[in-house]
Short mmCIF file of C-alpha atoms in Angstrom, two decimals:
data_model
loop_
_atom_site.label_atom_id
_atom_site.label_comp_id
_atom_site.label_asym_id
_atom_site.label_seq_id
_atom_site.Cartn_x
_atom_site.Cartn_y
_atom_site.Cartn_z
CA MET W 1197 -3.19 11.30 -28.62
CA SER W 1198 -4.37 12.07 -32.18
CA LYS W 1199 -7.93 11.38 -33.30
CA ASN W 1200 -6.71 8.84 -35.87
CA SER W 1201 -4.81 6.81 -33.29
CA THR W 1202 -7.78 6.97 -30.91
CA LYS W 1203 -10.02 5.47 -33.61
CA ASN W 1204 -7.80 2.39 -33.68
CA LEU W 1205 -8.38 1.65 -30.00
CA THR W 1206 -10.96 -0.77 -28.66
CA PRO W 1207 -13.94 1.01 -27.04
CA ILE W 1208 -12.82 0.12 -23.52
CA MET W 1209 -9.25 1.30 -24.14
CA ARG W 1210 -10.59 4.52 -25.65
CA GLN W 1211 -12.64 5.07 -22.50
CA TYR W 1212 -9.64 4.24 -20.32
CA ARG W 1213 -7.43 6.78 -22.10
CA GLN W 1214 -10.09 9.50 -21.79
CA VAL W 1215 -10.34 9.01 -18.01
CA LYS W 1216 -6.59 8.54 -17.57
CA GLU W 1217 -5.88 11.89 -19.24
CA LYS W 1218 -7.62 13.62 -16.32
CA TYR W 1219 -5.42 11.81 -13.77
CA PRO W 1220 -2.02 11.50 -15.43
CA ASP W 1221 0.02 11.33 -12.22
CA THR W 1222 -1.83 8.41 -10.68
CA ILE W 1223 -1.92 4.64 -10.90
CA MET W 1224 -5.44 4.07 -12.25
CA LEU W 1225 -7.38 1.02 -11.06
CA PHE W 1226 -9.91 0.58 -13.86
CA ARG W 1227 -12.92 -1.59 -12.97
CA VAL W 1228 -13.73 -4.13 -15.69
CA GLY W 1229 -16.36 -6.63 -14.56
CA ASP W 1230 -15.10 -8.43 -11.46
CA PHE W 1231 -11.54 -7.09 -11.77
CA TYR W 1232 -9.57 -3.89 -11.31
CA GLU W 1233 -7.20 -3.64 -14.27
CA THR W 1234 -4.16 -1.44 -14.85
CA PHE W 1235 -2.70 -0.73 -18.29
CA GLU W 1236 0.51 0.43 -19.95
CA GLU W 1237 3.08 1.98 -17.55
CA ASP W 1238 0.63 1.68 -14.65
CA ALA W 1239 0.52 -2.08 -15.24
CA LYS W 1240 4.31 -2.38 -15.12
CA ILE W 1241 4.48 -0.48 -11.82
CA THR W 1242 1.53 -2.39 -10.34
CA SER W 1243 3.00 -5.74 -11.35
CA SER W 1244 6.33 -4.85 -9.75
CA VAL W 1245 4.94 -3.39 -6.50
CA LEU W 1246 2.24 -6.02 -5.93
CA GLY W 1247 4.10 -9.01 -7.32
CA ILE W 1248 1.30 -9.95 -9.73
CA THR W 1249 1.59 -11.23 -13.28
CA LEU W 1250 2.11 -8.77 -16.12
CA THR W 1251 0.21 -9.84 -19.26
CA LYS W 1252 -0.92 -8.18 -22.50
CA ARG W 1253 -4.29 -7.12 -23.87
CA SER W 1254 -5.41 -6.73 -27.47
CA ASN W 1255 -5.84 -3.05 -28.27
CA GLY W 1256 -7.65 -3.13 -31.61
CA ALA W 1257 -5.52 -2.13 -34.55
CA ALA W 1258 -2.93 -0.68 -32.18
CA ALA W 1259 -0.23 -2.76 -30.55
CA GLU W 1260 -0.97 -4.92 -27.53
CA VAL W 1261 -0.67 -3.11 -24.19
CA PRO W 1262 0.72 -4.34 -20.85
CA LEU W 1263 -1.98 -5.42 -18.39
CA ALA W 1264 -2.01 -6.29 -14.68
CA GLY W 1265 -5.09 -6.75 -12.55
CA PHE W 1266 -6.64 -8.31 -9.46
CA PRO W 1267 -10.18 -9.29 -8.28
CA HIS W 1268 -12.26 -6.29 -7.20
CA HIS W 1269 -12.89 -7.77 -3.74
CA ALA W 1270 -9.12 -7.74 -3.09
CA ILE W 1271 -8.79 -3.96 -3.42
CA ASP W 1272 -8.34 -3.46 0.34
CA THR W 1273 -5.35 -5.79 0.19
CA TYR W 1274 -3.62 -4.38 -2.88
CA LEU W 1275 -4.44 -0.66 -2.84
CA PRO W 1276 -2.63 0.06 0.48
CA LYS W 1277 0.55 -1.51 -0.91
CA LEU W 1278 0.58 0.90 -3.84
CA VAL W 1279 -0.01 3.93 -1.60
CA LYS W 1280 2.63 2.83 0.91
CA ALA W 1281 5.05 2.59 -2.00
CA GLY W 1282 4.48 6.34 -2.53
CA TYR W 1283 2.02 6.27 -5.43
CA ARG W 1284 -1.21 8.21 -5.87
CA VAL W 1285 -4.01 5.80 -6.85
CA ALA W 1286 -7.19 6.71 -8.76
CA VAL W 1287 -10.08 4.24 -8.41
CA CYS W 1288 -12.20 4.23 -11.58
CA ASP W 1289 -15.47 2.42 -10.90
CA GLN W 1290 -18.44 1.32 -13.01
CA LEU W 1291 -21.21 3.90 -12.57
CA GLU W 1292 -24.01 1.64 -13.81
CA ASP W 1293 -24.96 -2.02 -13.77
CA PRO W 1294 -23.49 -3.73 -16.86
CA LYS W 1295 -26.78 -5.65 -17.27
CA PHE W 1296 -28.65 -2.44 -18.01
CA ALA W 1297 -25.92 -0.51 -19.82
CA LYS W 1298 -26.53 0.58 -23.39
CA GLY W 1299 -23.19 0.23 -25.10
CA ILE W 1300 -20.02 0.49 -23.03
CA VAL W 1301 -20.50 0.74 -19.25
CA LYS W 1302 -20.11 4.28 -17.87
CA ARG W 1303 -17.02 4.65 -15.71
CA ASP W 1304 -15.33 7.46 -13.82
CA VAL W 1305 -12.97 8.08 -10.93
CA THR W 1306 -14.77 7.90 -7.58
CA GLU W 1307 -11.78 8.44 -5.31
CA VAL W 1308 -8.09 9.29 -5.42
CA ILE W 1309 -6.01 7.87 -2.57
CA THR W 1310 -2.63 9.40 -1.79
CA PRO W 1311 -0.16 9.06 1.10
CA GLY W 1312 -1.67 12.19 2.69
CA VAL W 1313 -5.33 11.66 1.78
CA THR W 1314 -6.92 8.38 2.79
CA LEU W 1315 -9.76 6.98 4.86
CA ASN W 1316 -8.58 3.40 4.41
CA ASP W 1317 -8.11 1.74 7.81
CA LYS W 1318 -5.17 -0.28 6.51
CA LEU W 1319 -3.29 2.92 5.70
CA LEU W 1320 -3.98 4.66 9.01
CA GLU W 1321 -2.43 4.13 12.44
CA ASN W 1322 -4.84 4.34 15.36
CA LYS W 1323 -2.79 6.67 17.53
CA LYS W 1324 -1.12 8.71 14.82
CA ASN W 1325 -2.47 11.47 12.56
CA ASN W 1326 -2.06 11.22 8.81
CA TYR W 1327 -1.43 14.80 7.72
CA LEU W 1328 -1.51 16.40 4.29
CA GLY W 1329 0.57 19.57 4.19
CA ALA W 1330 0.69 22.51 1.79
CA ILE W 1331 3.39 25.16 1.44
CA TYR W 1332 3.34 28.55 -0.25
CA VAL W 1333 6.49 30.69 -0.18
CA LYS W 1334 6.70 34.47 -0.64
CA GLU W 1335 10.03 36.19 -0.12
CA ASN W 1336 11.19 35.30 3.42
CA SER W 1337 7.83 34.00 4.64
CA ALA W 1338 5.79 30.86 4.07
CA GLY W 1339 2.21 29.75 4.45
CA PHE W 1340 2.09 26.24 5.93
CA ALA W 1341 -1.21 24.39 6.33
CA PHE W 1342 -1.86 20.82 7.40
CA ALA W 1343 -4.98 18.69 7.72
CA ASP W 1344 -6.02 15.13 8.48
CA ILE W 1345 -9.05 14.18 6.38
CA SER W 1346 -9.60 11.10 8.53
CA THR W 1347 -10.23 13.18 11.68
CA GLY W 1348 -11.33 16.57 10.29
CA GLU W 1349 -8.43 18.46 11.90
CA PHE W 1350 -7.42 21.49 9.79
CA MET W 1351 -4.80 24.10 10.75
CA THR W 1352 -2.78 26.78 9.01
CA SER W 1353 -0.05 29.28 9.83
CA GLU W 1354 2.32 31.92 8.53
CA ILE W 1355 5.96 31.47 9.49
CA LEU W 1356 9.40 32.67 8.53
CA LEU W 1357 10.95 30.65 5.73
CA SER W 1358 13.84 29.90 8.09
CA ASP W 1359 11.38 28.13 10.44
CA LEU W 1360 9.79 25.99 7.72
CA LYS W 1361 12.09 22.99 8.14
CA GLU W 1362 11.39 22.83 11.88
CA GLN W 1363 7.65 23.15 11.29
CA ILE W 1364 7.59 20.33 8.73
CA GLU W 1365 9.63 18.06 11.01
CA ASN W 1366 7.34 18.79 13.95
CA ILE W 1367 4.07 18.10 12.09
CA ALA W 1368 5.55 15.27 9.94
CA PRO W 1369 3.01 15.33 7.08
CA ALA W 1370 2.84 12.20 4.92
CA GLU W 1371 2.47 14.32 1.78
CA ILE W 1372 3.12 17.96 0.90
CA LEU W 1373 1.48 20.02 -1.84
CA TYR W 1374 3.50 22.82 -3.41
CA PRO W 1375 3.22 25.14 -6.43
CA LYS W 1376 5.44 24.24 -9.36
CA ARG W 1377 7.27 27.55 -9.11
CA ASP W 1378 8.44 26.81 -5.54
CA LYS W 1379 10.09 23.49 -6.30
CA GLU W 1380 13.68 24.75 -6.06
CA ILE W 1381 13.12 26.52 -2.72
CA LEU W 1382 11.29 23.53 -1.25
CA MET W 1383 13.98 21.07 -2.30
CA LYS W 1384 16.57 23.09 -0.37
CA VAL W 1385 14.44 22.84 2.77
CA LEU W 1386 13.54 19.16 2.39
CA SER W 1387 17.08 18.06 1.56
CA ARG W 1388 17.90 18.60 5.25
CA ILE W 1389 14.98 16.53 6.56
CA ASN W 1390 15.52 12.88 7.49
CA GLU W 1391 12.00 11.53 6.96
CA LYS W 1392 10.94 13.08 3.67
CA PRO W 1393 7.22 13.25 2.81
CA VAL W 1394 5.83 12.51 -0.64
CA LEU W 1395 5.85 15.72 -2.70
CA THR W 1396 2.99 16.60 -5.03
CA LYS W 1397 3.23 19.44 -7.55
CA ILE W 1398 0.09 21.52 -7.99
CA ASP W 1399 -0.65 24.11 -10.68
CA ASP W 1400 0.42 27.60 -9.61
CA TRP W 1401 -3.06 29.09 -10.07
CA VAL W 1402 -4.38 26.98 -7.16
CA PHE W 1403 -2.00 28.87 -4.87
CA SER W 1404 -3.68 32.26 -5.18
CA PHE W 1405 -5.29 34.32 -2.43
CA ASP W 1406 -8.62 34.91 -4.18
CA PHE W 1407 -9.04 31.21 -4.98
CA GLY W 1408 -8.03 30.10 -1.48
CA TYR W 1409 -10.29 32.61 0.27
CA GLU W 1410 -13.30 31.78 -1.90
CA ILE W 1411 -13.01 28.01 -1.54
CA LEU W 1412 -12.66 28.29 2.26
CA ILE W 1413 -15.65 30.61 2.88
CA LYS W 1414 -17.75 28.52 0.49
CA HIS W 1415 -16.92 25.33 2.38
CA PHE W 1416 -17.45 26.80 5.85
CA LYS W 1417 -20.52 28.79 4.70
CA THR W 1418 -19.26 32.06 6.13
CA ASN W 1419 -18.86 35.60 4.77
CA SER W 1420 -15.29 35.92 5.99
CA LEU W 1421 -12.54 34.05 7.83
CA LYS W 1422 -12.43 36.42 10.80
CA GLY W 1423 -14.09 33.90 13.10
CA PHE W 1424 -11.24 31.44 12.47
CA GLY W 1425 -8.52 33.98 13.31
CA ILE W 1426 -6.80 33.78 9.91
CA GLU W 1427 -8.42 36.73 8.08
CA ASN W 1428 -5.16 38.71 8.09
CA ASN W 1429 -2.88 35.81 7.15
CA PRO W 1430 -2.90 35.69 3.33
CA LEU W 1431 -0.13 33.11 2.97
CA ALA W 1432 -1.86 30.82 5.47
CA ILE W 1433 -5.13 31.21 3.54
CA ILE W 1434 -3.41 30.34 0.24
CA ALA W 1435 -1.88 27.15 1.67
CA ALA W 1436 -5.17 26.13 3.34
CA GLY W 1437 -7.12 26.72 0.12
CA ALA W 1438 -4.77 24.40 -1.75
CA ILE W 1439 -5.40 21.62 0.79
CA LEU W 1440 -9.18 21.95 0.67
CA ASN W 1441 -9.12 21.99 -3.14
CA TYR W 1442 -7.00 18.82 -3.13
CA PHE W 1443 -9.42 17.09 -0.78
CA LEU W 1444 -12.35 18.00 -3.02
CA ASP W 1445 -10.50 16.82 -6.14
CA THR W 1446 -9.48 13.48 -4.68
CA GLN W 1447 -12.44 12.46 -2.54
CA LYS W 1448 -15.45 13.37 -4.73
CA ALA W 1449 -17.46 13.41 -1.51
CA ASN W 1450 -19.08 15.55 1.16
CA LEU W 1451 -16.45 17.00 3.52
CA GLY W 1452 -18.94 18.16 6.14
CA HIS W 1453 -16.84 16.65 8.94
CA ILE W 1454 -14.22 19.38 8.35
CA ARG W 1455 -16.13 21.99 10.33
CA LYS W 1456 -13.46 24.53 11.20
CA ILE W 1457 -9.96 25.74 10.47
CA SER W 1458 -7.66 26.99 13.22
CA ARG W 1459 -4.56 29.13 13.26
CA PHE W 1460 -1.55 27.12 14.35
CA ASP W 1461 0.77 29.35 16.35
CA HIS W 1462 4.03 27.52 16.94
CA SER W 1463 4.98 30.15 19.50
CA ASP W 1464 2.42 28.51 21.85
CA PHE W 1465 4.63 25.40 22.03
CA ILE W 1466 8.18 24.37 22.79
CA MET W 1467 9.27 23.14 19.38
CA LEU W 1468 11.59 20.19 19.90
CA ASP W 1469 13.83 19.54 16.92
CA PRO W 1470 14.04 15.96 15.56
CA PRO W 1471 17.56 15.22 16.89
CA THR W 1472 16.42 16.17 20.40
CA LYS W 1473 13.24 14.10 20.20
CA ARG W 1474 15.19 11.19 18.74
CA ASN W 1475 18.04 11.32 21.29
CA LEU W 1476 15.58 11.57 24.18
CA GLU W 1477 13.45 8.85 22.55
CA ILE W 1478 10.29 10.83 23.22
CA THR W 1479 8.05 9.46 20.44
CA SER W 1480 10.42 7.23 18.43
CA SER W 1481 13.40 5.09 19.36
CA ILE W 1482 16.95 5.70 18.20
CA ALA W 1483 17.50 2.13 17.09
CA GLU W 1484 14.54 1.42 14.82
CA GLY W 1485 12.55 4.63 14.78
CA GLY W 1486 9.53 2.80 16.21
CA ARG W 1487 7.41 3.50 19.28
CA GLU W 1488 8.71 0.63 21.44
CA GLY W 1489 10.80 1.74 24.42
CA THR W 1490 10.00 5.45 24.03
CA LEU W 1491 8.70 7.86 26.66
CA LEU W 1492 5.37 7.87 24.83
CA SER W 1493 5.04 4.08 24.90
CA ILE W 1494 5.68 4.01 28.67
CA ILE W 1495 3.29 6.75 29.79
CA ASP W 1496 0.55 6.46 27.16
CA LYS W 1497 -2.35 4.78 28.98
CA THR W 1498 -5.02 6.25 26.74
CA LYS W 1499 -8.04 4.04 26.05
CA THR W 1500 -9.15 5.45 22.69
CA PRO W 1501 -7.43 6.21 19.37
CA MET W 1502 -8.49 9.88 19.70
CA GLY W 1503 -6.87 10.11 23.12
CA GLY W 1504 -3.74 8.46 21.79
CA ARG W 1505 -3.40 10.96 18.96
CA LEU W 1506 -4.01 13.92 21.29
CA PHE W 1507 -1.56 12.64 23.88
CA LYS W 1508 1.14 12.23 21.25
CA LYS W 1509 0.67 15.89 20.26
CA TRP W 1510 0.94 16.96 23.91
CA ILE W 1511 4.19 15.04 24.34
CA ALA W 1512 5.69 16.23 21.04
CA ARG W 1513 4.60 19.87 21.52
CA PRO W 1514 4.90 20.91 25.19
CA LEU W 1515 2.91 24.04 26.08
CA LYS W 1516 4.48 27.45 26.78
CA ASN W 1517 1.30 29.26 27.84
CA ILE W 1518 1.21 29.23 31.65
CA GLU W 1519 -2.59 29.58 31.81
CA LEU W 1520 -3.13 26.55 29.59
CA ILE W 1521 -0.54 24.57 31.55
CA GLN W 1522 -2.31 25.40 34.82
CA ARG W 1523 -5.73 24.35 33.43
CA ARG W 1524 -4.34 21.05 32.22
CA SER W 1525 -2.55 20.44 35.52
CA GLU W 1526 -5.72 21.29 37.47
CA ALA W 1527 -7.70 18.66 35.50
CA VAL W 1528 -4.96 16.03 35.94
CA ALA W 1529 -4.77 16.73 39.68
CA GLU W 1530 -8.54 16.41 40.09
CA LEU W 1531 -8.57 13.08 38.26
CA PHE W 1532 -5.57 11.87 40.27
CA ASP W 1533 -7.32 12.71 43.54
CA ASN W 1534 -10.57 10.96 42.49
CA LYS W 1535 -9.47 7.40 41.80
CA ASP W 1536 -13.00 5.96 41.74
CA VAL W 1537 -14.15 8.52 39.19
CA ARG W 1538 -11.00 8.00 37.16
CA THR W 1539 -11.55 4.23 37.13
CA LYS W 1540 -15.17 4.63 36.04
CA ILE W 1541 -14.13 6.93 33.18
CA SER W 1542 -11.44 4.46 32.12
CA ILE W 1543 -13.97 1.61 32.02
CA GLU W 1544 -16.43 3.68 29.95
CA LEU W 1545 -13.72 4.68 27.47
CA THR W 1546 -12.47 1.11 26.94
CA ASP W 1547 -15.24 0.18 24.51
CA ILE W 1548 -15.23 3.49 22.62
CA GLY W 1549 -13.92 3.28 19.06
CA ASP W 1550 -12.45 5.94 16.80
CA ILE W 1551 -15.36 8.37 16.62
CA GLU W 1552 -13.35 10.98 14.66
CA ARG W 1553 -12.54 8.58 11.86
CA LEU W 1554 -15.99 6.96 11.94
CA ILE W 1555 -17.60 10.37 11.45
CA SER W 1556 -15.22 11.12 8.58
CA LYS W 1557 -16.08 7.85 6.85
CA ILE W 1558 -19.81 8.41 7.33
CA CYS W 1559 -19.74 12.02 6.05
CA THR W 1560 -17.71 11.09 2.98
CA GLY W 1561 -19.91 8.08 2.22
CA ARG W 1562 -17.13 5.51 2.81
CA ALA W 1563 -18.69 3.88 5.89
CA VAL W 1564 -20.09 0.35 5.93
CA ALA W 1565 -22.91 -0.83 8.19
CA ARG W 1566 -20.56 -2.04 10.91
CA ASP W 1567 -19.04 1.46 11.11
CA VAL W 1568 -22.47 2.94 11.77
CA VAL W 1569 -23.19 0.32 14.43
CA SER W 1570 -19.84 1.17 16.06
CA LEU W 1571 -20.84 4.83 16.11
CA LYS W 1572 -24.12 3.91 17.80
CA VAL W 1573 -22.23 2.01 20.52
CA ILE W 1574 -20.12 5.13 21.17
CA LEU W 1575 -23.13 7.47 21.25
CA LYS W 1576 -24.87 5.25 23.79
CA LYS W 1577 -21.88 5.77 26.08
CA ILE W 1578 -22.32 9.56 26.23
CA PRO W 1579 -25.03 9.75 28.94
CA GLY W 1580 -22.95 7.52 31.21
CA LEU W 1581 -19.81 9.57 30.64
CA ARG W 1582 -21.69 12.80 31.33
CA SER W 1583 -23.01 11.37 34.57
CA ILE W 1584 -19.48 10.52 35.74
CA LEU W 1585 -17.93 13.80 34.56
CA SER W 1586 -20.61 15.79 36.42
CA LEU W 1587 -18.84 14.75 39.63
CA LEU W 1588 -15.75 16.79 38.64
CA LYS W 1589 -15.41 20.58 38.76
CA SER W 1590 -12.19 21.61 37.01
CA THR W 1591 -12.57 24.10 34.12
CA THR W 1592 -11.22 21.70 31.51
CA VAL W 1593 -13.46 18.81 32.58
CA GLU W 1594 -16.53 21.09 32.69
CA LYS W 1595 -15.75 22.14 29.12
CA ILE W 1596 -15.62 18.48 28.07
CA PHE W 1597 -18.89 17.80 29.93
CA SER W 1598 -20.72 20.63 28.15
CA SER W 1599 -19.48 19.48 24.72
CA LEU W 1600 -20.68 15.88 25.18
CA MET W 1601 -24.23 16.16 23.89
CA PRO W 1602 -26.38 13.00 23.81
CA LEU W 1603 -27.83 12.20 20.39
CA ASP W 1604 -30.69 9.92 21.35
CA GLU W 1605 -32.51 10.50 18.06
CA VAL W 1606 -29.48 9.31 16.09
CA VAL W 1607 -29.11 6.21 18.27
CA SER W 1608 -32.82 5.46 17.82
CA LYS W 1609 -32.62 5.93 14.04
CA ILE W 1610 -29.65 3.56 13.72
CA GLU W 1611 -31.36 0.91 15.86
CA GLN W 1612 -34.56 1.18 13.79
CA ALA W 1613 -32.68 0.94 10.49
CA LEU W 1614 -29.89 -1.62 10.96
CA ASP W 1615 -30.20 -5.32 11.73
CA GLU W 1616 -27.17 -5.88 13.93
CA GLU W 1617 -27.69 -9.64 14.24
CA SER W 1618 -27.49 -10.11 10.50
CA LEU W 1619 -24.20 -8.16 10.44
CA SER W 1620 -22.55 -10.47 12.96
CA PRO W 1621 -20.53 -13.54 11.81
CA GLY W 1622 -22.98 -16.16 10.61
CA GLY W 1623 -25.75 -13.61 10.09
CA SER W 1624 -27.76 -13.20 6.89
CA GLY W 1625 -25.79 -10.14 5.86
CA GLN W 1626 -28.81 -7.95 5.19
CA ARG W 1627 -28.19 -4.49 6.57
CA ILE W 1628 -31.66 -2.98 6.82
CA ARG W 1629 -33.91 -4.30 9.59
CA LYS W 1630 -37.23 -5.97 8.75
CA GLY W 1631 -40.08 -3.50 9.25
CA TYR W 1632 -38.00 -0.41 8.44
CA SER W 1633 -39.07 -0.27 4.79
CA PRO W 1634 -42.34 -1.89 3.61
CA GLU W 1635 -41.07 -1.83 0.02
CA LEU W 1636 -37.88 -3.66 0.99
CA ASP W 1637 -39.82 -6.19 3.05
CA GLU W 1638 -42.05 -6.91 0.04
CA LEU W 1639 -39.08 -7.41 -2.25
CA ARG W 1640 -37.43 -9.79 0.22
CA GLU W 1641 -40.65 -11.73 0.54
CA ILE W 1642 -40.92 -11.95 -3.24
CA ALA W 1643 -37.32 -13.08 -3.66
CA GLY W 1644 -37.56 -15.67 -0.91
CA ASP W 1645 -41.04 -17.03 -1.62
CA ALA W 1646 -41.37 -17.26 -5.41
CA LYS W 1647 -42.31 -20.97 -5.42
CA ASN W 1648 -45.02 -20.49 -2.83
CA TRP W 1649 -46.34 -17.50 -4.75
CA MET W 1650 -46.56 -19.57 -7.97
CA ALA W 1651 -48.44 -22.39 -6.20
CA ASN W 1652 -50.87 -19.98 -4.53
CA ARG W 1653 -51.44 -18.04 -7.74
CA GLN W 1654 -52.00 -21.25 -9.68
CA GLN W 1655 -54.64 -22.36 -7.17
CA SER W 1656 -56.42 -19.01 -7.23
CA GLU W 1657 -56.44 -18.96 -11.08
CA ARG W 1658 -57.87 -22.49 -11.17
CA GLN W 1659 -60.67 -21.41 -8.86
CA ARG W 1660 -61.32 -18.23 -10.84
CA THR W 1661 -61.43 -19.90 -14.28
CA GLY W 1662 -62.72 -23.37 -13.38
CA ILE W 1663 -59.76 -24.90 -15.28
CA ASN W 1664 -58.41 -27.54 -12.90
CA SER W 1665 -55.49 -28.48 -15.20
CA LEU W 1666 -54.24 -24.84 -15.48
CA LYS W 1667 -50.53 -24.48 -14.68
CA ILE W 1668 -48.34 -21.47 -13.88
CA GLU W 1669 -44.71 -22.12 -14.77
CA PHE W 1670 -41.47 -20.30 -15.51
CA ASN W 1671 -38.61 -20.71 -17.95
CA SER W 1672 -35.68 -18.49 -18.79
CA VAL W 1673 -36.91 -17.82 -22.35
CA PHE W 1674 -40.55 -16.83 -21.77
CA GLY W 1675 -40.48 -15.96 -18.09
CA TYR W 1676 -43.71 -16.65 -16.16
CA TYR W 1677 -46.70 -17.97 -18.09
CA ILE W 1678 -50.10 -19.66 -17.65
CA GLU W 1679 -50.56 -22.87 -19.63
CA VAL W 1680 -54.07 -24.00 -20.64
CA SER W 1681 -54.84 -27.21 -22.53
CA LYS W 1682 -56.64 -26.93 -25.88
CA SER W 1683 -59.76 -28.60 -24.44
CA ASN W 1684 -60.20 -25.72 -21.96
CA LEU W 1685 -59.66 -22.76 -24.28
CA ASN W 1686 -63.35 -21.83 -24.10
CA LYS W 1687 -62.87 -21.04 -20.37
CA VAL W 1688 -59.94 -18.64 -20.86
CA PRO W 1689 -60.79 -15.17 -19.33
CA ASP W 1690 -60.60 -12.00 -21.42
CA ASP W 1691 -57.63 -10.65 -19.46
CA TYR W 1692 -55.37 -13.55 -20.61
CA ILE W 1693 -52.93 -12.47 -23.33
CA ARG W 1694 -51.72 -15.22 -25.72
CA LYS W 1695 -47.95 -15.69 -25.50
CA GLN W 1696 -47.20 -18.96 -27.31
CA THR W 1697 -49.08 -21.73 -29.12
CA LEU W 1698 -48.14 -25.37 -28.51
CA VAL W 1699 -49.51 -28.59 -30.08
CA ASN W 1700 -51.78 -29.39 -27.15
CA ALA W 1701 -51.90 -26.12 -25.22
CA GLU W 1702 -51.75 -22.35 -25.28
CA ARG W 1703 -49.55 -20.23 -23.06
CA TYR W 1704 -50.76 -16.88 -21.72
CA ILE W 1705 -49.66 -13.98 -19.58
CA THR W 1706 -51.68 -11.42 -17.66
CA PRO W 1707 -50.73 -7.86 -16.69
CA GLU W 1708 -50.54 -8.97 -13.05
CA LEU W 1709 -48.32 -11.94 -13.91
CA LYS W 1710 -46.06 -9.74 -16.01
CA GLN W 1711 -45.84 -7.24 -13.20
CA TYR W 1712 -44.91 -9.97 -10.73
CA GLU W 1713 -42.37 -11.40 -13.18
CA GLU W 1714 -40.66 -8.04 -13.37
CA LYS W 1715 -40.64 -7.87 -9.59
CA ILE W 1716 -39.24 -11.36 -9.06
CA LEU W 1717 -36.62 -11.19 -11.81
CA ASN W 1718 -35.31 -7.89 -10.53
CA ALA W 1719 -35.99 -8.47 -6.84
CA GLU W 1720 -32.38 -9.24 -5.85
CA GLU W 1721 -31.09 -6.31 -7.87
CA LYS W 1722 -33.72 -4.02 -6.40
CA ILE W 1723 -33.06 -5.27 -2.87
CA LYS W 1724 -29.39 -4.32 -3.17
CA SER W 1725 -30.22 -0.98 -4.77
CA LEU W 1726 -32.87 -0.12 -2.17
CA GLU W 1727 -30.65 -1.20 0.72
CA ASP W 1728 -27.88 1.03 -0.68
CA GLU W 1729 -30.32 3.92 -1.00
CA LEU W 1730 -31.72 3.50 2.53
CA PHE W 1731 -28.22 3.13 3.99
CA SER W 1732 -27.04 6.26 2.14
CA LYS W 1733 -29.99 8.20 3.55
CA LEU W 1734 -29.14 6.94 7.03
CA LYS W 1735 -25.54 8.14 6.65
CA LEU W 1736 -26.78 11.51 5.43
CA TYR W 1737 -29.10 11.76 8.44
CA ILE W 1738 -26.18 11.03 10.78
CA ALA W 1739 -23.91 13.50 8.97
CA GLU W 1740 -26.48 16.26 9.50
CA HIS W 1741 -26.12 15.73 13.26
#
């Protein structure tokens, strides 16, 4: 857009265009007050997909622009619908409180949600991974990486181009990244796939070995990729680098929960092609493509979402390696022979939530207080699980036992910080427990006891000055003030500062009164801000563990 045409825009539309230019291939939800608004072509799409009214907005000297919006608290209802329709959505939030903004409120994109990159519970299935894939083709070979940001799983491989179709069908990513130059090759492969993922073009320079290698070692804080077994797989590194870069671009958050990358060797598994899996109804039915009536639905007795996702992988990718098969069979046999132990484990697992996705939400800063409480409930189960597992001796179970480390200090920190009763239905809603932060306690006391404070202060000032008719009052124009009748002006202390003269009285303030006024007027705002700060620090503490 030319500078002259930009000058004709309203300030908010000018700001919108500046942000939108950075995210041209997204539907931008632009926060304006209590609403998320969409403009221009985005508004037309949003109106059609969500079934909301399309209106127009004045755009300064320029023509009116299409507008469609919804209340900000309804984002969890509307955003998933846009993503499920195949659109990438950029959420542009207000970065400062409008009350304190000088000029137009600062705004920027805080998250980009796509079919393959989301932490939104309404877009994720409990017992199914949501993979983002990336493909890089060179001659007759291809680098194929896939990752689930909601669980932290991250894998990459090098395969023959002729095996790419089978690999994509087996992993079933929701979205695939590819370099612009490979579009023609990729279309030939995908044209033969029944369930096509969303395709996202990425600039060719992202798919370079140097860039991919550097971004991976920087993220994992290593000097090389030898420890991950992919050092000598350049195409796999290129594809993996593109995925990590996309995560960083879209999430604007800490990705500490992605702690490793593994080499995916399809030769370790029996790769069942889609027609075979469909005809045998292993994971999806022939009739509707759903889970009902499939082998998986009949034998899946897993108690947790993590177990469900893992079991689906086991069913869809049977092992070839005899040693791994024997280890798994040994563990199954031991559990089968120990019914009491098996029952106890099943009972313990029943109340365990999705720890993988909870950790992901906490590390990326998306978690709410109830998520952290859910994590605490899971962590408190670990000692009990370890006690039960110690009764078993198979190699696989012993490995699980040794990896289940109690985190008593994290449990203790969460219990000290969060007020679980207030988070329950009918509770006060305050997240941070009384006694955790003296500053927060003081602010809450101020906000909830202003009238008592005024009465007590008035009484103490009357005793100090000897003016029995002295009054401390508040109005929205002058704030808090001390009112003294004209007949008592000779008793006014030196620390009183004249604020206003009336016919029969003078109004004063004191430094202490002004300080309290500032506290009380901003108490609610400060309470929210301090709670947010303390909760963010708690999430950071958990993420470090």
